Each structure stands twice: as structure tokens, then as C-alpha cells.
Amino acid sequence: MNSRRSFIQKSFLTAGSLSLTSFFKKSVAEDVSQAMVEINQLSPEAAAQDEELWARIQQAYTTSPNIINLNNGGVSPQPKVVQDAVIRYYQYANEAPSYYMWRILDQGREPVRDKLAELAGCSPDEIAINRNTTEAINTVIFGMNLKKGDEVILTKYDYPNMINAWKQREKRDGIKLVWLDLDLPNENDDIIVKQFTDAVTPRTRVFHITHMINWTGQIMPAKKLCAEARKRGIDSVVDGAHTFAHLDFKISDLGCDYFGTSLHKWLCAPFGTGMLYIRKEKIKDIWPLLASPEDQQTNIRKFENIGTRSFATEQAIGGALNFHNAIGQERKGARLEYLKQYWAKEVIQHKNVIPYTSLKPEFSRALCNFGVAGMTAGEVHNRLFNEYKIHTSPVQWEKVNGPRITPHVYTTKYDLDRLVEAMLKIAGTPK
């Protein structure tokens, strides 16, 4: 424990001394590092409710004090140490770009890969670093050897960029898309698993599984679905955009064949950073979107052959991983669940509020959606921002019609008190 405390303190003090020049900013960095040490002495349950510690951790962020940002599900802000790392690496590269980028910074990808693999619970040789979930999952969708008549099972609540990719393969290659509808919120995994398995035919080749539905925060039974797919010789593709560094799990535990995520969401890594996982024995079966040397056929790095990239953002992923690990996944998850329960339990009691998300922790976490009777998601969203400066994400998709609320670790109870006050007033006066 003492060595862990020392590591956390040194990591943050070093970052602070490198990037925070004023005495005040250095003091803030010191306080944040001390808060990280103290929070690691608490159980996840106790840490989740320690407002004083989270208020100090909030100082690691540079978020606006004038807007309450509750759309962290779209993209999350980075802690100051991550922002500073991006700037530092970018300036470093500009000293002699072709030398520092290709001969120095390019060598830093493997340590970042190792850190990501440790958090993911898999081999570094199964992890490719890319720009986002869309790039990761599209790589798999367009790289699979599917032929006319092959079937893919997916749901109407999957993410549009993935849906559009599958539709393009349907038009181009004649595969068949088998669509499942979902009744949300759902608090019975067996219902969803049965929907998938009932749709299986001898031509089924893929289960496309969204680990957490981005519209509502519904946690899908990904592990159970991957097990059912494996039993039948069906490939499983998991869209984990909203679960990596949010839920406490390892990719290896899911039993999936393919997994993609965005690191700029819950990990708070630089914008435009993502990760692709492919089970090692499956790498040879997937064509990269951009051609790679022939000798890389079985190498996960063939999916990183994109030419010149931003080495600064890629290298700064390491700082985001350090920040996440300093808090700890269990403590972070407990805090996010606590924040969700804090505001949602108050709002759901109003007779005009329509819940689209379960409040049970096994079926949702920070991401949550509630509508107001008689109002569109856009109308609620606009009133929240125009009258209270609360930024959310309006969702009108299939049967969902409400603002999506996603706090993060820097969100305070004061912010959520304002949200509750606003939602109850808006729900009390629907049009």
C-alpha cells in the first residue's frame, strides 16, 4: 500500500512540476495527488460518498464553471495532466518532426499498448491503438470474410455508424441483416439472450452486440451472448464504446472475438483515441481497412498502418491510464453509480417523467435517460440549457424520447441538485 501511495504522489507531483508553472497551480496538483492517495484508503462504497475528496479531484479538470456538462457520454474532458502531455509531446515533435515523430515518439506506442492490455485483461498482441470505436468496429465489419446470404444479427438500438457499416455490406455483398427490437429498459438478461438465439439460422455468422446502449445506458448481457455465439460457431463483435473504463470488467472475461472502444469517453484520454481488440487466432481472418505489408497477416499492428498520425495524442493516452488507475476502477465505478442514483431516484418519482433506463446497477451505470410526457427530447434539452445552462444529449431514437444524462467523476452533487430542480420544474409544466 505504501509503495502504491508513493507512486501516485510522485506521478502527479511530477506531472504538476512539468506542466503547472505557477505556485497556485502547483499547489492544486499537490492537493489532487494527495486526494488520490486518500481515496485509495477507502472502500469503493465509502469513497463514492466522500464529497470532499471528489471536490479536490475535480480540480484536476479545467471544465467550465458556467456550464454543467452532463454529456460526458459523447466525449469526456481530459484531466489537466493529460492536456499538458498532449501539448508537451506536440511541441517536442515540432522540434524536428520526421526525427522525433518516427524515431522517438513512434517507439512509445508499445508501452502504451502494454498499459491498455493490462487494463483490458488481454495480451498486448491483441490490442491495436486507433482513433475511436467507429474505426475499430468498422475495421472488423469491413474486414470480415462474409459472402452473399450470410446473416448478421443486430438490434435497432445499435449505434448508427455501426448500423450504416452493416447496411453498406448488405448493399455491396448481399449479406442479410436480421433486426431485433428491444423493450427498454430491460431487467431480464434471458429475454435478450433468447431474442438473439431465436433468430439464429444455419446462415448466421455474426452477433453484433452493443455492450451498453448509447441511447439509454442499458447494459446488454454481452458475456452471455458471446458464450451463446461461441457454442454455435458464430463470431461475436462487441461495441464497447461506453463500457471500457466505466464498468468493472476485462475484455477477456467477455469471451468475445472482437471489441472496439473510444478512449476519449470514460478513460478521459485525448480526443480521437480508441482501441481495437481482436482475439489472437482471429487476427489473420480480418482484412485491414488500409493495406499493410504481407508479413503482418497475423500481427495486430497491421491495423495501425494508417501513415502519419498524431503521436502527441497517442502518447498522452498513458497519462489518462495513470489517472484512471490512481482512482481505481472499483472506486470510479462506485462513484458513477452513486451519482446516477443520487439524481435519478429523485426525478423518477414525478408522474410526468418517463424512464428509459433501469436504476438497477447490473443494468445501468452513469449513463441514464428519462423523458417528460408531452415533450420531445429536444424541447427538454433546450429548456435545460437555456434556463439552467445544463448541457445534455437529446435522444429521439426508436421508442426513446428524452435527454441522456451522463455525469463523470468531476461532477458534483451541486450540479445534480440543479439537474433535479430543473427536471422537476420542467416535468411539472409539460406542454
Coordinates of C-alpha atoms in Angstrom, one line a residue, residues 112-128 244 249-259 261 275-280 283 300:
V112 CA 1.0 2.4 -24.2
R113 CA -0.2 -0.8 -25.8
D114 CA 1.1 -2.8 -22.7
K115 CA -0.8 -0.5 -20.3
L116 CA -4.0 -0.7 -22.3
A117 CA -3.7 -4.5 -22.4
E118 CA -3.2 -4.7 -18.7
L119 CA -6.4 -2.7 -18.1
A120 CA -8.2 -4.7 -20.7
G121 CA -7.0 -8.0 -19.3
C122 CA -5.7 -9.4 -22.5
S123 CA -2.4 -9.8 -24.5
P124 CA -0.7 -6.7 -25.9
D125 CA -0.6 -8.7 -29.2
E126 CA -4.5 -8.4 -29.3
I127 CA -4.7 -4.6 -29.0
A128 CA -4.5 -2.1 -31.8
F244 CA -14.3 0.5 -21.1
F249 CA -14.7 -5.9 -16.4
K250 CA -12.0 -7.3 -18.5
I251 CA -12.4 -7.8 -22.3
S252 CA -11.0 -11.3 -21.9
D253 CA -13.9 -12.1 -19.4
L254 CA -16.5 -11.4 -22.1
G255 CA -15.3 -14.2 -24.4
C256 CA -15.8 -12.0 -27.5
D257 CA -13.9 -12.3 -30.7
Y258 CA -13.8 -8.6 -31.4
F259 CA -14.2 -5.5 -29.3
T261 CA -14.0 1.3 -27.7
M275 CA -8.7 0.8 -29.2
L276 CA -9.5 -2.4 -31.1
Y277 CA -9.3 -5.8 -29.6
I278 CA -9.2 -9.0 -31.8
R279 CA -8.8 -12.5 -30.3
K280 CA -5.3 -13.6 -31.4
I283 CA -6.4 -11.6 -36.5
I300 CA -2.4 -6.9 -34.6

